[in-house]
GROMACS .gro file of C-alpha atoms in nm:
model
  316
    1MET     CA    1  -1.798   4.429  20.073
    2ALA     CA    2  -2.021   4.087  20.114
    3SER     CA    3  -1.971   3.856  20.323
    4ALA     CA    4  -1.896   3.506  20.206
    5LEU     CA    5  -2.182   3.286  20.316
    6VAL     CA    6  -2.237   2.927  20.403
    7PRO     CA    7  -2.536   2.707  20.377
    8ALA     CA    8  -2.640   2.594  20.770
    9SER     CA    9  -2.765   2.267  20.597
   10PHE     CA   10  -2.853   2.100  20.297
   11SER     CA   11  -3.190   1.968  20.190
   12LEU     CA   12  -3.318   1.698  19.948
   13ALA     CA   13  -3.618   1.889  19.845
   14HIS     CA   14  -3.738   2.218  19.679
   15PRO     CA   15  -3.817   2.401  19.898
   16ALA     CA   16  -4.135   2.444  19.794
   17ALA     CA   17  -4.185   2.056  19.817
   18ARG     CA   18  -4.104   2.062  20.204
   19ARG     CA   19  -4.434   2.020  20.439
   20PRO     CA   20  -4.397   1.993  20.804
   21VAL     CA   21  -4.384   1.604  20.890
   22ASN     CA   22  -4.372   1.426  21.248
   23SER     CA   23  -4.112   1.258  21.163
   24THR     CA   24  -4.074   0.998  21.436
   25GLY     CA   25  -4.464   0.909  21.370
   26PRO     CA   26  -4.649   0.619  21.205
   27ALA     CA   27  -4.691   0.799  20.879
   28ALA     CA   28  -4.312   0.909  20.920
   29MET     CA   29  -4.218   0.483  20.942
   30LEU     CA   30  -4.493   0.394  20.658
   31MET     CA   31  -4.271   0.597  20.414
   32LEU     CA   32  -3.989   0.410  20.484
   33ARG     CA   33  -4.211   0.077  20.459
   34ARG     CA   34  -4.377   0.180  20.116
   35ALA     CA   35  -4.038   0.222  19.969
   36GLY     CA   36  -3.922  -0.118  20.095
   37LEU     CA   37  -3.682   0.024  20.326
   38ALA     CA   38  -3.812  -0.030  20.721
   39THR     CA   39  -3.639  -0.367  20.736
   40VAL     CA   40  -3.361  -0.328  20.511
   41CYS     CA   41  -3.132  -0.419  20.833
   42PRO     CA   42  -3.160  -0.459  21.210
   43PRO     CA   43  -3.383  -0.149  21.360
   44GLU     CA   44  -3.107  -0.080  21.582
   45ARG     CA   45  -2.852  -0.049  21.321
   46SER     CA   46  -3.054   0.121  21.059
   47LEU     CA   47  -2.923   0.427  20.923
   48GLY     CA   48  -3.283   0.527  20.815
   49SER     CA   49  -3.459   0.465  21.153
   50ASP     CA   50  -3.142   0.676  21.309
   51CYS     CA   51  -3.258   0.936  21.119
   52LEU     CA   52  -3.596   0.944  21.181
   53ARG     CA   53  -3.534   0.897  21.607
   54ALA     CA   54  -3.312   1.210  21.522
   55GLY     CA   55  -3.577   1.400  21.418
   56ALA     CA   56  -3.490   1.449  21.035
   57ASP     CA   57  -3.735   1.498  20.778
   58PRO     CA   58  -3.822   1.147  20.635
   59ARG     CA   59  -3.743   1.235  20.286
   60LEU     CA   60  -3.353   1.240  20.418
   61ALA     CA   61  -3.425   0.870  20.616
   62ILE     CA   62  -3.567   0.733  20.295
   63HIS     CA   63  -3.232   0.890  20.133
   64VAL     CA   64  -3.004   0.760  20.338
   65ALA     CA   65  -3.167   0.421  20.411
   66LEU     CA   66  -3.147   0.383  20.004
   67ARG     CA   67  -2.787   0.412  20.026
   68CYS     CA   68  -2.767   0.163  20.283
   69ARG     CA   69  -2.980  -0.098  20.083
   70SER     CA   70  -2.788  -0.018  19.743
   71ALA     CA   71  -2.441  -0.060  19.944
   72SER     CA   72  -2.602  -0.412  20.081
   73SER     CA   73  -2.730  -0.547  19.741
   74THR     CA   74  -2.383  -0.512  19.619
   75GLY     CA   75  -2.170  -0.604  19.879
   76ARG     CA   76  -1.989  -0.250  19.928
   77GLY     CA   77  -1.956  -0.005  20.233
   78THR     CA   78  -2.080   0.318  20.233
   79ARG     CA   79  -2.028   0.666  20.381
   80ALA     CA   80  -2.310   0.888  20.371
   81ALA     CA   81  -2.313   1.261  20.559
   82ALA     CA   82  -2.637   1.381  20.678
   83THR     CA   83  -2.731   1.744  20.832
   84MET     CA   84  -2.999   1.748  21.069
   85THR     CA   85  -3.204   2.016  21.158
   86LYS     CA   86  -3.066   2.255  21.424
   87LYS     CA   87  -3.223   2.336  21.757
   88SER     CA   88  -3.277   2.696  21.847
   89VAL     CA   89  -3.319   2.769  22.225
   90GLY     CA   90  -3.708   2.784  22.170
   91ASP     CA   91  -3.637   2.448  22.101
   92LEU     CA   92  -3.526   2.371  22.448
   93THR     CA   93  -3.761   2.322  22.747
   94ALA     CA   94  -3.751   2.254  23.111
   95ALA     CA   95  -3.622   1.913  23.084
   96ASP     CA   96  -3.329   2.035  22.908
   97LEU     CA   97  -3.271   2.348  23.167
   98GLU     CA   98  -3.390   2.320  23.480
   99GLY     CA   99  -3.150   2.388  23.735
  100LYS     CA  100  -2.851   2.452  23.408
  101ARG     CA  101  -2.593   2.709  23.375
  102VAL     CA  102  -2.632   2.879  23.055
  103LEU     CA  103  -2.385   3.131  22.878
  104VAL     CA  104  -2.556   3.375  22.696
  105ARG     CA  105  -2.344   3.531  22.455
  106ALA     CA  106  -2.546   3.829  22.370
  107ASP     CA  107  -2.490   4.115  22.126
  108LEU     CA  108  -2.551   4.440  22.374
  109ASN     CA  109  -2.320   4.642  22.148
  110VAL     CA  110  -2.568   4.952  22.194
  111PRO     CA  111  -2.476   5.318  22.108
  112LEU     CA  112  -2.364   5.549  22.386
  113ASP     CA  113  -2.349   5.938  22.370
  114ASP     CA  114  -2.099   6.149  22.584
  115SER     CA  115  -2.231   6.083  22.901
  116GLN     CA  116  -2.288   5.708  22.866
  117ASN     CA  117  -2.653   5.652  22.763
  118ILE     CA  118  -2.777   5.409  22.571
  119THR     CA  119  -2.903   5.649  22.246
  120ASP     CA  120  -3.033   5.301  22.103
  121ASP     CA  121  -3.145   5.017  22.270
  122THR     CA  122  -3.267   4.811  21.976
  123ARG     CA  123  -3.019   4.493  22.084
  124VAL     CA  124  -3.111   4.505  22.410
  125ARG     CA  125  -3.473   4.475  22.359
  126ALA     CA  126  -3.400   4.163  22.101
  127ALA     CA  127  -3.209   3.992  22.366
  128ILE     CA  128  -3.520   3.990  22.606
  129PRO     CA  129  -3.719   3.712  22.443
  130THR     CA  130  -3.422   3.424  22.471
  131ILE     CA  131  -3.298   3.534  22.844
  132LYS     CA  132  -3.694   3.466  22.978
  133HIS     CA  133  -3.731   3.161  22.781
  134LEU     CA  134  -3.445   3.041  22.938
  135ILE     CA  135  -3.492   3.196  23.321
  136SER     CA  136  -3.879   3.052  23.247
  137ASN     CA  137  -3.753   2.706  23.200
  138GLY     CA  138  -3.555   2.693  23.516
  139ALA     CA  139  -3.218   2.787  23.352
  140ARG     CA  140  -2.943   2.978  23.576
  141VAL     CA  141  -2.832   3.261  23.281
  142ILE     CA  142  -2.470   3.404  23.248
  143LEU     CA  143  -2.507   3.683  23.003
  144THR     CA  144  -2.185   3.821  22.781
  145SER     CA  145  -2.124   4.067  22.601
  146HIS     CA  146  -1.842   4.374  22.459
  147LEU     CA  147  -1.840   4.699  22.366
  148GLN     CA  148  -1.763   4.625  21.933
  149GLU     CA  149  -1.455   4.880  21.900
  150LEU     CA  150  -1.583   5.155  22.147
  151ASP     CA  151  -1.307   5.037  22.418
  152TYR     CA  152  -1.021   5.019  22.222
  153LEU     CA  153  -1.071   5.306  22.037
  154VAL     CA  154  -1.105   5.532  22.334
  155GLY     CA  155  -0.710   5.559  22.367
  156ALA     CA  156  -0.717   5.688  22.049
  157VAL     CA  157  -0.953   5.957  21.987
  158SER     CA  158  -0.969   6.123  22.385
  159ASN     CA  159  -0.681   6.365  22.277
  160PRO     CA  160  -0.589   6.353  21.952
  161LYS     CA  161  -0.383   6.535  21.729
  162ARG     CA  162  -0.585   6.734  21.446
  163PRO     CA  163  -0.722   6.700  21.178
  164PHE     CA  164  -0.836   6.349  21.290
  165ALA     CA  165  -0.960   6.068  21.027
  166ALA     CA  166  -1.135   5.762  21.059
  167VAL     CA  167  -1.154   5.491  20.786
  168ILE     CA  168  -1.405   5.223  20.921
  169GLY     CA  169  -1.494   4.914  20.644
  170GLY     CA  170  -1.712   4.652  20.741
  171SER     CA  171  -1.999   4.487  20.608
  172LYS     CA  172  -2.341   4.612  20.772
  173VAL     CA  173  -2.395   4.927  20.908
  174SER     CA  174  -2.549   4.765  21.242
  175SER     CA  175  -2.238   4.643  21.317
  176LYS     CA  176  -2.050   4.944  21.301
  177ILE     CA  177  -2.363   5.226  21.460
  178GLY     CA  178  -2.162   5.265  21.849
  179VAL     CA  179  -1.837   5.359  21.591
  180ILE     CA  180  -1.965   5.586  21.399
  181GLU     CA  181  -2.183   5.738  21.617
  182SER     CA  182  -1.885   5.817  21.861
  183LEU     CA  183  -1.664   5.918  21.627
  184LEU     CA  184  -1.865   6.150  21.481
  185GLU     CA  185  -1.861   6.321  21.826
  186LYS     CA  186  -1.497   6.319  21.740
  187CYS     CA  187  -1.316   6.291  21.431
  188ASP     CA  188  -1.224   6.540  21.153
  189ILE     CA  189  -1.286   6.294  20.866
  190LEU     CA  190  -1.498   5.996  20.846
  191LEU     CA  191  -1.431   5.771  20.487
  192LEU     CA  192  -1.633   5.491  20.531
  193GLY     CA  193  -1.543   5.126  20.280
  194GLY     CA  194  -1.664   4.809  20.316
  195GLY     CA  195  -2.059   4.648  20.219
  196MET     CA  196  -2.222   4.887  20.438
  197ILE     CA  197  -2.210   5.165  20.209
  198PHE     CA  198  -2.432   5.021  19.987
  199THR     CA  199  -2.719   5.074  20.299
  200PHE     CA  200  -2.621   5.491  20.245
  201TYR     CA  201  -2.654   5.466  19.869
  202LYS     CA  202  -2.964   5.342  19.888
  203ALA     CA  203  -3.071   5.594  20.140
  204GLN     CA  204  -2.942   5.826  19.879
  205GLY     CA  205  -3.155   5.695  19.610
  206HIS     CA  206  -2.894   5.505  19.426
  207SER     CA  207  -2.925   5.200  19.265
  208ILE     CA  208  -2.697   4.921  19.408
  209GLY     CA  209  -2.742   4.585  19.187
  210SER     CA  210  -2.720   4.294  19.417
  211SER     CA  211  -2.491   4.480  19.658
  212LEU     CA  212  -2.497   4.393  19.965
  213VAL     CA  213  -2.795   4.623  20.165
  214GLU     CA  214  -2.935   4.651  20.495
  215ASP     CA  215  -3.298   4.754  20.456
  216ASP     CA  216  -3.391   4.794  20.827
  217LYS     CA  217  -3.054   5.048  20.845
  218LEU     CA  218  -3.204   5.311  20.572
  219GLU     CA  219  -3.308   5.548  20.799
  220LEU     CA  220  -3.059   5.531  21.054
  221ALA     CA  221  -2.825   5.576  20.716
  222THR     CA  222  -2.989   5.895  20.675
  223SER     CA  223  -2.943   6.008  21.032
  224LEU     CA  224  -2.607   5.943  20.998
  225LEU     CA  225  -2.504   6.165  20.701
  226ARG     CA  226  -2.757   6.448  20.792
  227LYS     CA  227  -2.560   6.430  21.187
  228ALA     CA  228  -2.247   6.435  21.011
  229LYS     CA  229  -2.313   6.711  20.813
  230GLU     CA  230  -2.470   6.937  21.140
  231LYS     CA  231  -2.122   6.843  21.325
  232GLY     CA  232  -1.886   6.956  21.024
  233VAL     CA  233  -1.748   6.661  21.020
  234SER     CA  234  -1.624   6.552  20.627
  235LEU     CA  235  -1.785   6.211  20.581
  236MET     CA  236  -1.709   6.066  20.250
  237LEU     CA  237  -1.812   5.769  20.094
  238PRO     CA  238  -1.671   5.621  19.724
  239PHE     CA  239  -1.782   5.743  19.413
  240ASP     CA  240  -1.656   5.464  19.229
  241LEU     CA  241  -1.611   5.120  19.270
  242VAL     CA  242  -1.478   4.808  19.121
  243VAL     CA  243  -1.826   4.570  19.118
  244ALA     CA  244  -1.843   4.190  18.979
  245ASP     CA  245  -2.086   3.928  18.833
  246LYS     CA  246  -2.088   3.751  19.121
  247PHE     CA  247  -1.924   3.700  19.472
  248ALA     CA  248  -1.574   3.508  19.349
  249PRO     CA  249  -1.249   3.567  19.386
  250ASP     CA  250  -1.263   3.473  18.948
  251ALA     CA  251  -1.560   3.674  18.926
  252SER     CA  252  -1.635   3.960  18.602
  253SER     CA  253  -1.504   4.263  18.697
  254GLN     CA  254  -1.522   4.644  18.628
  255VAL     CA  255  -1.528   5.001  18.736
  256VAL     CA  256  -1.840   5.163  18.811
  257PRO     CA  257  -1.953   5.562  18.938
  258ALA     CA  258  -2.082   5.462  19.233
  259SER     CA  259  -2.442   5.578  19.129
  260ALA     CA  260  -2.417   5.399  18.817
  261ILE     CA  261  -2.388   4.994  18.952
  262PRO     CA  262  -2.546   4.761  18.669
  263ASP     CA  263  -2.856   4.566  18.812
  264ALA     CA  264  -2.755   4.198  18.914
  265TRP     CA  265  -2.339   4.330  18.963
  266MET     CA  266  -2.250   4.377  19.351
  267GLY     CA  267  -1.988   4.630  19.410
  268LEU     CA  268  -1.665   4.450  19.634
  269ASP     CA  269  -1.428   4.697  19.658
  270ILE     CA  270  -1.380   5.068  19.635
  271GLY     CA  271  -1.209   5.244  19.270
  272PRO     CA  272  -0.920   5.336  19.207
  273ASP     CA  273  -1.036   5.734  19.163
  274SER     CA  274  -1.169   5.702  19.513
  275ILE     CA  275  -0.821   5.560  19.721
  276SER     CA  276  -0.675   5.842  19.551
  277ALA     CA  277  -0.929   6.040  19.705
  278PHE     CA  278  -0.920   5.874  20.033
  279SER     CA  279  -0.503   5.875  19.993
  280SER     CA  280  -0.548   6.259  19.978
  281ALA     CA  281  -0.776   6.326  20.287
  282LEU     CA  282  -0.578   6.131  20.483
  283GLU     CA  283  -0.232   6.349  20.342
  284THR     CA  284  -0.404   6.639  20.591
  285THR     CA  285  -0.411   6.419  20.888
  286GLN     CA  286  -0.220   6.416  21.258
  287THR     CA  287  -0.387   6.134  21.384
  288VAL     CA  288  -0.558   5.791  21.208
  289ILE     CA  289  -0.769   5.510  21.350
  290TRP     CA  290  -0.909   5.253  21.104
  291ASN     CA  291  -1.183   4.968  21.145
  292GLY     CA  292  -1.290   4.757  20.877
  293PRO     CA  293  -1.185   4.673  20.522
  294MET     CA  294  -1.243   4.849  20.208
  295GLY     CA  295  -1.349   4.560  20.045
  296VAL     CA  296  -1.355   4.173  19.973
  297PHE     CA  297  -0.995   4.154  20.089
  298GLU     CA  298  -1.011   3.742  20.068
  299PHE     CA  299  -1.018   3.778  19.728
  300ASP     CA  300  -0.708   3.947  19.580
  301LYS     CA  301  -0.927   4.071  19.284
  302PHE     CA  302  -1.122   4.305  19.545
  303ALA     CA  303  -0.836   4.327  19.833
  304VAL     CA  304  -0.665   4.605  19.655
  305GLY     CA  305  -0.833   4.951  19.829
  306THR     CA  306  -0.850   4.767  20.176
  307LYS     CA  307  -0.382   4.711  20.109
  308VAL     CA  308  -0.348   5.069  20.014
  309MET     CA  309  -0.527   5.198  20.257
  310LEU     CA  310  -0.377   5.027  20.497
  311CYS     CA  311  -0.017   5.149  20.350
  312ASP     CA  312  -0.181   5.532  20.386
  313VAL     CA  313  -0.278   5.457  20.729
  314SER     CA  314   0.071   5.307  20.824
  315SER     CA  315   0.245   5.601  20.709
  316ALA     CA  316   0.013   5.905  20.804
   0.00000   0.00000   0.00000
């Protein structure tokens, strides 16, 4: 129910201590000289100088150069790994882009109504600044995207045997907007699991501890619940959960009501009563589709909900 995030980079200084520095200017080189590092080895072989030329934080250059000097004094080689600041599209200039073809993978998975009209163009509008920047700097832009799950589901939902149920999981409501809205027009029962459920819980006023949540999608969650009620769709959220004190395979865990998640604990799987209720709901159906896990199935302790529901969907 939460995603494992890998840090994009590491820093040698506390965030509060970091300040913008011209890492290729005189001030940066002066920092190396004052540390007695600027002439450790010839400039063309100096790791510290290379770091500066690469645009790294000078603190990183000092750290690498210190390692270099230490290795030189002991006669031993050294191995060092350094991460440089990644460039964003905004860092690219006309010198980088003029006359180049740029392939942009744009997230244009927008929700559509029955007439194929876009009902929320947020993702389209969010892509415009990137596209404009590339074009204004001379790039020839090629856009690629796809429609999440919607094309795949067309066959299953166009003429299903009823009752028709859908089991939808995954970490974020935003990644399933189109799927959920489309299914609300088609299915009789909609079972939700995965990290997305905590956005629904918070929208209903429940405490969610440290569980994954999209605060900017609370209104959307409320509207989806309202739409389900209006259309007579039985939208079921888990009413008990397996929560953990940390995001790890060896975390301490307990089963709690969905409305009583302890502070600092996070939901990582649906609970046994919810599994039973979901399974019972599926027993009444003739058609079932499934998209996304019920929990953090990568960790065995929190994979039970996903595995049981997979068996139920397979046998439905």
